[in-house]
Amino acid sequence: MARARQVVLAAAILASVIITIGSLTEGELFGWARAPLLMPIVVVFTLLSRPLPGARVLVPLLAAQVFSWFGDIALASEGDYFVLGVAMFLLAQVSYIVTFLGIKGQHLLRLKPVVIVPYLVYYVGILALVLPKAGELALPLVVYGTTLTAMAVFAMDAWPRVPPSAARMLLIGSILFVTSDSLIALTKFDIVPDNGFVSAILIGTYCVAQILLAMGVLGAVRSVAAASSPTN
C-alpha cells in the first residue's frame, strides 16, 4: 500500500508539471492537460493513506478535494462558468476549514492571536485592488475571499497540534492556494496580464497547494496514530 501511495503521489506531481507546462506554453505543449486532471489523483492518494483519518477529518477532506475538482471543471469549461467555479471552491474552502478543525489539539490563534494580522492585511490589499473593477461580482468575491482567507488562517492555526513537517505543508499549501486564487481574481479583472507565464504560476501554485494540503493532513493523522500505538 505504501508503494502504491508513492506511485500515485508521483503521478500527481507529474500531472502538476504537465499542466503547468501546458499553461506556460499556452497549449503548444500538453494542450490537453488542464487543471481537472489533478484532483482525482489526489483523491486516490488520500484514500490509499494508512491509517485512514477518522470520519471527522476524512469526510471533509475528501469533500474539499471533490468540490475543488468540480471547481476546476467549471473554470476550465467553455462558457462563462466563473461564478459556478467560485461557488464550488467556496464549498471546498469551507470543507478544508472543517478538516483542519477536526484535528484535535491546541489552537495557535488562542495562543498567539496576532498571527492573523498579516492575513487580514493581505486580504484587505487584494480587495482594494479587485473590488473597484468587480461590479456585480463584488459580493461573491468578498464572500469567497473571506472564506479563502479563513481557510489559510485555520491551516496556520493547526500548527501546535500537528508535527512540524505537516505544519509546514499546511502553512505553505494554504498560502499557495491564496496566491493562486489571488491571481485568478487579478487576471479576471485585468489588473495583472493573463499570459502564459502568469497562468503557469497560477496553476503551478494551485497544484502544489492541493498536494501539500493533502499530505499535511494525512501526515498529521499518521503522527497521531504512531504516538497512540502501543510499543513493546
mmCIF file of N, CA, C and O in Angstrom, residues 49-131:
data_model
loop_
_atom_site.group_PDB
_atom_site.id
_atom_site.type_symbol
_atom_site.label_atom_id
_atom_site.label_comp_id
_atom_site.label_asym_id
_atom_site.label_seq_id
_atom_site.Cartn_x
_atom_site.Cartn_y
_atom_site.Cartn_z
ATOM 1 N N SER A 49 -4.067 6.298 1.803
ATOM 2 C CA SER A 49 -3.311 6.608 3.022
ATOM 3 C C SER A 49 -3.628 5.606 4.120
ATOM 4 O O SER A 49 -4.770 5.178 4.290
ATOM 5 N N ARG A 50 -2.587 5.215 4.856
ATOM 6 C CA ARG A 50 -2.753 4.334 6.004
ATOM 7 C C ARG A 50 -1.940 4.884 7.167
ATOM 8 O O ARG A 50 -0.769 5.183 7.012
ATOM 9 N N PRO A 51 -2.583 5.038 8.335
ATOM 10 C CA PRO A 51 -4.004 4.775 8.581
ATOM 11 C C PRO A 51 -4.872 5.870 7.980
ATOM 12 O O PRO A 51 -4.430 7.015 7.867
ATOM 13 N N LEU A 52 -6.085 5.482 7.589
ATOM 14 C CA LEU A 52 -7.022 6.488 7.111
ATOM 15 C C LEU A 52 -7.435 7.394 8.274
ATOM 16 O O LEU A 52 -7.582 6.932 9.408
ATOM 17 N N PRO A 53 -7.629 8.677 8.009
ATOM 18 C CA PRO A 53 -8.149 9.556 9.070
ATOM 19 C C PRO A 53 -9.535 9.108 9.504
ATOM 20 O O PRO A 53 -10.241 8.420 8.765
ATOM 21 N N GLY A 54 -9.922 9.517 10.702
ATOM 22 C CA GLY A 54 -11.287 9.287 11.138
ATOM 23 C C GLY A 54 -12.263 10.101 10.301
ATOM 24 O O GLY A 54 -11.877 11.003 9.554
ATOM 25 N N ALA A 55 -13.535 9.787 10.448
ATOM 26 C CA ALA A 55 -14.559 10.421 9.608
ATOM 27 C C ALA A 55 -14.575 11.938 9.757
ATOM 28 O O ALA A 55 -14.831 12.658 8.788
ATOM 29 N N ARG A 56 -14.272 12.460 10.949
ATOM 30 C CA ARG A 56 -14.345 13.910 11.179
ATOM 31 C C ARG A 56 -13.280 14.656 10.386
ATOM 32 O O ARG A 56 -13.386 15.865 10.195
ATOM 33 N N VAL A 57 -12.243 13.946 9.928
ATOM 34 C CA VAL A 57 -11.212 14.549 9.087
ATOM 35 C C VAL A 57 -11.324 14.054 7.644
ATOM 36 O O VAL A 57 -11.240 14.849 6.700
ATOM 37 N N LEU A 58 -11.522 12.766 7.464
ATOM 38 C CA LEU A 58 -11.532 12.189 6.116
ATOM 39 C C LEU A 58 -12.686 12.720 5.268
ATOM 40 O O LEU A 58 -12.488 13.083 4.103
ATOM 41 N N VAL A 59 -13.891 12.761 5.835
ATOM 42 C CA VAL A 59 -15.057 13.176 5.046
ATOM 43 C C VAL A 59 -14.925 14.615 4.536
ATOM 44 O O VAL A 59 -15.074 14.870 3.336
ATOM 45 N N PRO A 60 -14.622 15.594 5.397
ATOM 46 C CA PRO A 60 -14.466 16.953 4.860
ATOM 47 C C PRO A 60 -13.247 17.102 3.955
ATOM 48 O O PRO A 60 -13.268 17.902 3.018
ATOM 49 N N LEU A 61 -12.176 16.329 4.192
ATOM 50 C CA LEU A 61 -11.012 16.407 3.310
ATOM 51 C C LEU A 61 -11.376 15.937 1.908
ATOM 52 O O LEU A 61 -11.043 16.605 0.911
ATOM 53 N N LEU A 62 -12.051 14.805 1.824
ATOM 54 C CA LEU A 62 -12.491 14.316 0.512
ATOM 55 C C LEU A 62 -13.486 15.276 -0.130
ATOM 56 O O LEU A 62 -13.454 15.503 -1.347
ATOM 57 N N ALA A 63 -14.366 15.855 0.678
ATOM 58 C CA ALA A 63 -15.321 16.830 0.143
ATOM 59 C C ALA A 63 -14.583 18.029 -0.437
ATOM 60 O O ALA A 63 -14.927 18.519 -1.538
ATOM 61 N N ALA A 64 -13.553 18.506 0.257
ATOM 62 C CA ALA A 64 -12.766 19.638 -0.240
ATOM 63 C C ALA A 64 -12.118 19.302 -1.574
ATOM 64 O O ALA A 64 -12.088 20.134 -2.505
ATOM 65 N N GLN A 65 -11.605 18.095 -1.688
ATOM 66 C CA GLN A 65 -10.944 17.689 -2.926
ATOM 67 C C GLN A 65 -11.941 17.525 -4.074
ATOM 68 O O GLN A 65 -11.660 17.938 -5.214
ATOM 69 N N VAL A 66 -13.086 16.957 -3.781
ATOM 70 C CA VAL A 66 -14.098 16.770 -4.834
ATOM 71 C C VAL A 66 -14.689 18.108 -5.273
ATOM 72 O O VAL A 66 -14.849 18.361 -6.474
ATOM 73 N N PHE A 67 -15.012 18.975 -4.326
ATOM 74 C CA PHE A 67 -15.520 20.306 -4.696
ATOM 75 C C PHE A 67 -14.469 21.086 -5.491
ATOM 76 O O PHE A 67 -14.819 21.833 -6.415
ATOM 77 N N SER A 68 -13.189 20.916 -5.138
ATOM 78 C CA SER A 68 -12.131 21.565 -5.910
ATOM 79 C C SER A 68 -12.129 21.051 -7.345
ATOM 80 O O SER A 68 -11.933 21.820 -8.294
ATOM 81 N N TRP A 69 -12.326 19.757 -7.497
ATOM 82 C CA TRP A 69 -12.382 19.162 -8.841
ATOM 83 C C TRP A 69 -13.552 19.737 -9.639
ATOM 84 O O TRP A 69 -13.399 20.107 -10.809
ATOM 85 N N PHE A 70 -14.713 19.840 -8.998
ATOM 86 C CA PHE A 70 -15.864 20.454 -9.673
ATOM 87 C C PHE A 70 -15.545 21.895 -10.070
ATOM 88 O O PHE A 70 -15.912 22.348 -11.161
ATOM 89 N N GLY A 71 -14.871 22.619 -9.175
ATOM 90 C CA GLY A 71 -14.486 23.986 -9.499
ATOM 91 C C GLY A 71 -13.526 24.047 -10.676
ATOM 92 O O GLY A 71 -13.640 24.916 -11.547
ATOM 93 N N ASP A 72 -12.567 23.117 -10.706
ATOM 94 C CA ASP A 72 -11.635 23.048 -11.840
ATOM 95 C C ASP A 72 -12.381 22.832 -13.147
ATOM 96 O O ASP A 72 -12.074 23.461 -14.168
ATOM 97 N N ILE A 73 -13.340 21.926 -13.113
ATOM 98 C CA ILE A 73 -14.108 21.622 -14.321
ATOM 99 C C ILE A 73 -14.880 22.853 -14.783
ATOM 100 O O ILE A 73 -14.895 23.192 -15.981
ATOM 101 N N ALA A 74 -15.514 23.540 -13.839
ATOM 102 C CA ALA A 74 -16.294 24.730 -14.194
ATOM 103 C C ALA A 74 -15.413 25.812 -14.799
ATOM 104 O O ALA A 74 -15.745 26.409 -15.829
ATOM 105 N N LEU A 75 -14.257 26.072 -14.184
ATOM 106 C CA LEU A 75 -13.394 27.149 -14.659
ATOM 107 C C LEU A 75 -12.682 26.789 -15.956
ATOM 108 O O LEU A 75 -12.282 27.680 -16.718
ATOM 109 N N ALA A 76 -12.529 25.486 -16.224
ATOM 110 C CA ALA A 76 -11.860 25.060 -17.452
ATOM 111 C C ALA A 76 -12.829 24.877 -18.619
ATOM 112 O O ALA A 76 -12.392 24.694 -19.755
ATOM 113 N N SER A 77 -14.137 24.935 -18.336
ATOM 114 C CA SER A 77 -15.142 24.685 -19.369
ATOM 115 C C SER A 77 -15.332 25.896 -20.269
ATOM 116 O O SER A 77 -15.083 27.038 -19.876
ATOM 117 N N GLU A 78 -15.760 25.625 -21.494
ATOM 118 C CA GLU A 78 -16.119 26.701 -22.402
ATOM 119 C C GLU A 78 -17.374 27.397 -21.883
ATOM 120 O O GLU A 78 -18.291 26.752 -21.387
ATOM 121 N N GLY A 79 -17.411 28.693 -22.000
ATOM 122 C CA GLY A 79 -18.561 29.442 -21.499
ATOM 123 C C GLY A 79 -18.230 30.151 -20.200
ATOM 124 O O GLY A 79 -17.148 29.985 -19.631
ATOM 125 N N ASP A 80 -19.183 30.932 -19.719
ATOM 126 C CA ASP A 80 -18.969 31.736 -18.523
ATOM 127 C C ASP A 80 -19.464 30.979 -17.296
ATOM 128 O O ASP A 80 -20.619 31.107 -16.875
ATOM 129 N N TYR A 81 -18.599 30.176 -16.721
ATOM 130 C CA TYR A 81 -18.931 29.416 -15.523
ATOM 131 C C TYR A 81 -18.113 29.900 -14.328
ATOM 132 O O TYR A 81 -17.864 29.137 -13.388
ATOM 133 N N PHE A 82 -17.692 31.166 -14.374
ATOM 134 C CA PHE A 82 -16.840 31.696 -13.321
ATOM 135 C C PHE A 82 -17.528 31.651 -11.966
ATOM 136 O O PHE A 82 -16.933 31.200 -10.976
ATOM 137 N N VAL A 83 -18.779 32.096 -11.899
ATOM 138 C CA VAL A 83 -19.489 32.120 -10.619
ATOM 139 C C VAL A 83 -19.705 30.702 -10.102
ATOM 140 O O VAL A 83 -19.557 30.442 -8.894
ATOM 141 N N LEU A 84 -20.027 29.769 -10.983
ATOM 142 C CA LEU A 84 -20.179 28.373 -10.566
ATOM 143 C C LEU A 84 -18.860 27.833 -10.027
ATOM 144 O O LEU A 84 -18.836 27.146 -9.001
ATOM 145 N N GLY A 85 -17.763 28.160 -10.707
ATOM 146 C CA GLY A 85 -16.460 27.726 -10.224
ATOM 147 C C GLY A 85 -16.150 28.300 -8.862
ATOM 148 O O GLY A 85 -15.653 27.597 -7.971
ATOM 149 N N VAL A 86 -16.456 29.575 -8.661
ATOM 150 C CA VAL A 86 -16.233 30.209 -7.360
ATOM 151 C C VAL A 86 -17.086 29.524 -6.288
ATOM 152 O O VAL A 86 -16.621 29.282 -5.165
ATOM 153 N N ALA A 87 -18.331 29.180 -6.638
ATOM 154 C CA ALA A 87 -19.211 28.523 -5.675
ATOM 155 C C ALA A 87 -18.658 27.162 -5.259
ATOM 156 O O ALA A 87 -18.696 26.793 -4.069
ATOM 157 N N MET A 88 -18.137 26.413 -6.230
ATOM 158 C CA MET A 88 -17.557 25.103 -5.911
ATOM 159 C C MET A 88 -16.332 25.252 -5.009
ATOM 160 O O MET A 88 -16.154 24.506 -4.045
ATOM 161 N N PHE A 89 -15.496 26.236 -5.310
ATOM 162 C CA PHE A 89 -14.316 26.438 -4.478
ATOM 163 C C PHE A 89 -14.679 27.021 -3.114
ATOM 164 O O PHE A 89 -13.958 26.798 -2.127
ATOM 165 N N LEU A 90 -15.771 27.743 -3.036
ATOM 166 C CA LEU A 90 -16.256 28.192 -1.727
ATOM 167 C C LEU A 90 -16.570 26.996 -0.848
ATOM 168 O O LEU A 90 -16.179 26.939 0.327
ATOM 169 N N LEU A 91 -17.272 26.017 -1.417
ATOM 170 C CA LEU A 91 -17.582 24.801 -0.671
ATOM 171 C C LEU A 91 -16.307 24.041 -0.316
ATOM 172 O O LEU A 91 -16.206 23.446 0.764
ATOM 173 N N ALA A 92 -15.333 24.076 -1.218
ATOM 174 C CA ALA A 92 -14.057 23.418 -0.936
ATOM 175 C C ALA A 92 -13.352 24.074 0.242
ATOM 176 O O ALA A 92 -12.826 23.383 1.130
ATOM 177 N N GLN A 93 -13.355 25.400 0.273
ATOM 178 C CA GLN A 93 -12.674 26.098 1.377
ATOM 179 C C GLN A 93 -13.370 25.831 2.712
ATOM 180 O O GLN A 93 -12.706 25.639 3.739
ATOM 181 N N VAL A 94 -14.683 25.835 2.705
ATOM 182 C CA VAL A 94 -15.423 25.505 3.928
ATOM 183 C C VAL A 94 -15.067 24.092 4.389
ATOM 184 O O VAL A 94 -14.854 23.835 5.587
ATOM 185 N N SER A 95 -14.978 23.167 3.438
ATOM 186 C CA SER A 95 -14.628 21.781 3.778
ATOM 187 C C SER A 95 -13.212 21.691 4.338
ATOM 188 O O SER A 95 -12.957 20.924 5.280
ATOM 189 N N TYR A 96 -12.288 22.458 3.779
ATOM 190 C CA TYR A 96 -10.929 22.463 4.319
ATOM 191 C C TYR A 96 -10.914 23.011 5.757
ATOM 192 O O TYR A 96 -10.199 22.492 6.625
ATOM 193 N N ILE A 97 -11.686 24.043 5.993
ATOM 194 C CA ILE A 97 -11.760 24.602 7.352
ATOM 195 C C ILE A 97 -12.247 23.540 8.334
ATOM 196 O O ILE A 97 -11.674 23.362 9.425
ATOM 197 N N VAL A 98 -13.303 22.832 7.960
ATOM 198 C CA VAL A 98 -13.828 21.772 8.821
ATOM 199 C C VAL A 98 -12.771 20.685 9.035
ATOM 200 O O VAL A 98 -12.627 20.139 10.135
ATOM 201 N N THR A 99 -12.017 20.381 7.973
ATOM 202 C CA THR A 99 -10.946 19.387 8.076
ATOM 203 C C THR A 99 -9.911 19.799 9.114
ATOM 204 O O THR A 99 -9.546 19.023 10.011
ATOM 205 N N PHE A 100 -9.430 21.030 9.022
ATOM 206 C CA PHE A 100 -8.393 21.498 9.953
ATOM 207 C C PHE A 100 -8.910 21.531 11.392
ATOM 208 O O PHE A 100 -8.190 21.174 12.329
ATOM 209 N N LEU A 101 -10.152 21.950 11.549
ATOM 210 C CA LEU A 101 -10.724 21.998 12.898
ATOM 211 C C LEU A 101 -10.969 20.603 13.456
ATOM 212 O O LEU A 101 -11.098 20.428 14.676
ATOM 213 N N GLY A 102 -11.041 19.615 12.581
ATOM 214 C CA GLY A 102 -11.241 18.239 13.031
ATOM 215 C C GLY A 102 -9.997 17.612 13.627
ATOM 216 O O GLY A 102 -10.069 16.536 14.248
ATOM 217 N N ILE A 103 -8.838 18.263 13.436
ATOM 218 C CA ILE A 103 -7.590 17.769 14.032
ATOM 219 C C ILE A 103 -7.535 18.256 15.478
ATOM 220 O O ILE A 103 -7.533 19.454 15.738
ATOM 221 N N LYS A 104 -7.501 17.335 16.407
ATOM 222 C CA LYS A 104 -7.598 17.682 17.823
ATOM 223 C C LYS A 104 -6.295 18.268 18.352
ATOM 224 O O LYS A 104 -5.211 17.919 17.895
ATOM 225 N N GLY A 105 -6.425 19.155 19.328
ATOM 226 C CA GLY A 105 -5.257 19.717 19.977
ATOM 227 C C GLY A 105 -5.372 21.213 20.184
ATOM 228 O O GLY A 105 -6.449 21.802 20.051
ATOM 229 N N GLN A 106 -4.236 21.843 20.516
ATOM 230 C CA GLN A 106 -4.216 23.274 20.775
ATOM 231 C C GLN A 106 -4.369 24.090 19.490
ATOM 232 O O GLN A 106 -4.058 23.627 18.396
ATOM 233 N N HIS A 107 -4.824 25.340 19.670
ATOM 234 C CA HIS A 107 -5.030 26.250 18.541
ATOM 235 C C HIS A 107 -4.060 27.423 18.644
ATOM 236 O O HIS A 107 -4.002 28.105 19.674
ATOM 237 N N LEU A 108 -3.331 27.650 17.560
ATOM 238 C CA LEU A 108 -2.362 28.743 17.557
ATOM 239 C C LEU A 108 -3.042 30.089 17.751
ATOM 240 O O LEU A 108 -2.489 30.996 18.394
ATOM 241 N N LEU A 109 -4.255 30.255 17.218
ATOM 242 C CA LEU A 109 -4.958 31.530 17.336
ATOM 243 C C LEU A 109 -5.275 31.875 18.789
ATOM 244 O O LEU A 109 -5.365 33.053 19.141
ATOM 245 N N ARG A 110 -5.455 30.856 19.607
ATOM 246 C CA ARG A 110 -5.711 31.109 21.031
ATOM 247 C C ARG A 110 -4.423 31.455 21.758
ATOM 248 O O ARG A 110 -4.435 32.228 22.723
ATOM 249 N N LEU A 111 -3.325 30.894 21.284
ATOM 250 C CA LEU A 111 -2.033 31.143 21.932
ATOM 251 C C LEU A 111 -1.433 32.479 21.481
ATOM 252 O O LEU A 111 -0.865 33.211 22.289
ATOM 253 N N LYS A 112 -1.554 32.778 20.173
ATOM 254 C CA LYS A 112 -0.961 33.991 19.603
ATOM 255 C C LYS A 112 -1.934 34.598 18.583
ATOM 256 O O LYS A 112 -1.751 34.448 17.373
ATOM 257 N N PRO A 113 -2.964 35.300 19.047
ATOM 258 C CA PRO A 113 -3.962 35.858 18.120
ATOM 259 C C PRO A 113 -3.368 36.814 17.087
ATOM 260 O O PRO A 113 -3.931 36.984 16.004
ATOM 261 N N VAL A 114 -2.214 37.410 17.389
ATOM 262 C CA VAL A 114 -1.632 38.402 16.497
ATOM 263 C C VAL A 114 -1.217 37.796 15.158
ATOM 264 O O VAL A 114 -1.046 38.533 14.172
ATOM 265 N N VAL A 115 -1.071 36.474 15.073
ATOM 266 C CA VAL A 115 -0.614 35.853 13.827
ATOM 267 C C VAL A 115 -1.620 36.042 12.693
ATOM 268 O O VAL A 115 -1.285 35.838 11.523
ATOM 269 N N ILE A 116 -2.836 36.440 13.025
ATOM 270 C CA ILE A 116 -3.849 36.640 11.994
ATOM 271 C C ILE A 116 -3.641 37.947 11.230
ATOM 272 O O ILE A 116 -4.140 38.112 10.106
ATOM 273 N N VAL A 117 -2.872 38.866 11.793
ATOM 274 C CA VAL A 117 -2.746 40.210 11.215
ATOM 275 C C VAL A 117 -2.224 40.204 9.772
ATOM 276 O O VAL A 117 -2.808 40.871 8.905
ATOM 277 N N PRO A 118 -1.135 39.491 9.452
ATOM 278 C CA PRO A 118 -0.662 39.517 8.055
ATOM 279 C C PRO A 118 -1.710 39.033 7.053
ATOM 280 O O PRO A 118 -1.784 39.554 5.937
ATOM 281 N N TYR A 119 -2.519 38.059 7.458
ATOM 282 C CA TYR A 119 -3.566 37.550 6.570
ATOM 283 C C TYR A 119 -4.616 38.630 6.305
ATOM 284 O O TYR A 119 -5.072 38.801 5.165
ATOM 285 N N LEU A 120 -5.006 39.345 7.348
ATOM 286 C CA LEU A 120 -6.008 40.397 7.190
ATOM 287 C C LEU A 120 -5.473 41.543 6.333
ATOM 288 O O LEU A 120 -6.194 42.079 5.482
ATOM 289 N N VAL A 121 -4.207 41.905 6.537
ATOM 290 C CA VAL A 121 -3.606 42.980 5.730
ATOM 291 C C VAL A 121 -3.577 42.592 4.261
ATOM 292 O O VAL A 121 -3.926 43.400 3.386
ATOM 293 N N TYR A 122 -3.176 41.362 3.984
ATOM 294 C CA TYR A 122 -3.131 40.903 2.585
ATOM 295 C C TYR A 122 -4.526 40.897 1.973
ATOM 296 O O TYR A 122 -4.719 41.361 0.835
ATOM 297 N N TYR A 123 -5.487 40.383 2.724
ATOM 298 C CA TYR A 123 -6.858 40.297 2.207
ATOM 299 C C TYR A 123 -7.419 41.681 1.879
ATOM 300 O O TYR A 123 -8.000 41.891 0.811
ATOM 301 N N VAL A 124 -7.233 42.624 2.778
ATOM 302 C CA VAL A 124 -7.708 43.987 2.535
ATOM 303 C C VAL A 124 -7.020 44.583 1.306
ATOM 304 O O VAL A 124 -7.647 45.261 0.481
ATOM 305 N N GLY A 125 -5.723 44.307 1.145
ATOM 306 C CA GLY A 125 -4.997 44.817 -0.006
ATOM 307 C C GLY A 125 -5.527 44.268 -1.319
ATOM 308 O O GLY A 125 -5.692 45.015 -2.297
ATOM 309 N N ILE A 126 -5.804 42.974 -1.360
ATOM 310 C CA ILE A 126 -6.358 42.370 -2.585
ATOM 311 C C ILE A 126 -7.738 42.936 -2.886
ATOM 312 O O ILE A 126 -8.063 43.258 -4.046
ATOM 313 N N LEU A 127 -8.572 43.089 -1.853
ATOM 314 C CA LEU A 127 -9.901 43.666 -2.070
ATOM 315 C C LEU A 127 -9.796 45.083 -2.617
ATOM 316 O O LEU A 127 -10.584 45.477 -3.499
ATOM 317 N N ALA A 128 -8.845 45.845 -2.130
ATOM 318 C CA ALA A 128 -8.679 47.218 -2.601
ATOM 319 C C ALA A 128 -8.342 47.258 -4.089
ATOM 320 O O ALA A 128 -8.740 48.183 -4.811
ATOM 321 N N LEU A 129 -7.638 46.242 -4.565
ATOM 322 C CA LEU A 129 -7.291 46.181 -5.985
ATOM 323 C C LEU A 129 -8.453 45.680 -6.844
ATOM 324 O O LEU A 129 -8.684 46.184 -7.948
ATOM 325 N N VAL A 130 -9.176 44.693 -6.336
ATOM 326 C CA VAL A 130 -10.146 43.976 -7.162
ATOM 327 C C VAL A 130 -11.540 44.600 -7.145
ATOM 328 O O VAL A 130 -12.196 44.705 -8.190
ATOM 329 N N LEU A 131 -12.009 45.026 -5.974
ATOM 330 C CA LEU A 131 -13.403 45.456 -5.858
ATOM 331 C C LEU A 131 -13.780 46.607 -6.789
ATOM 332 O O LEU A 131 -14.901 46.602 -7.335
#
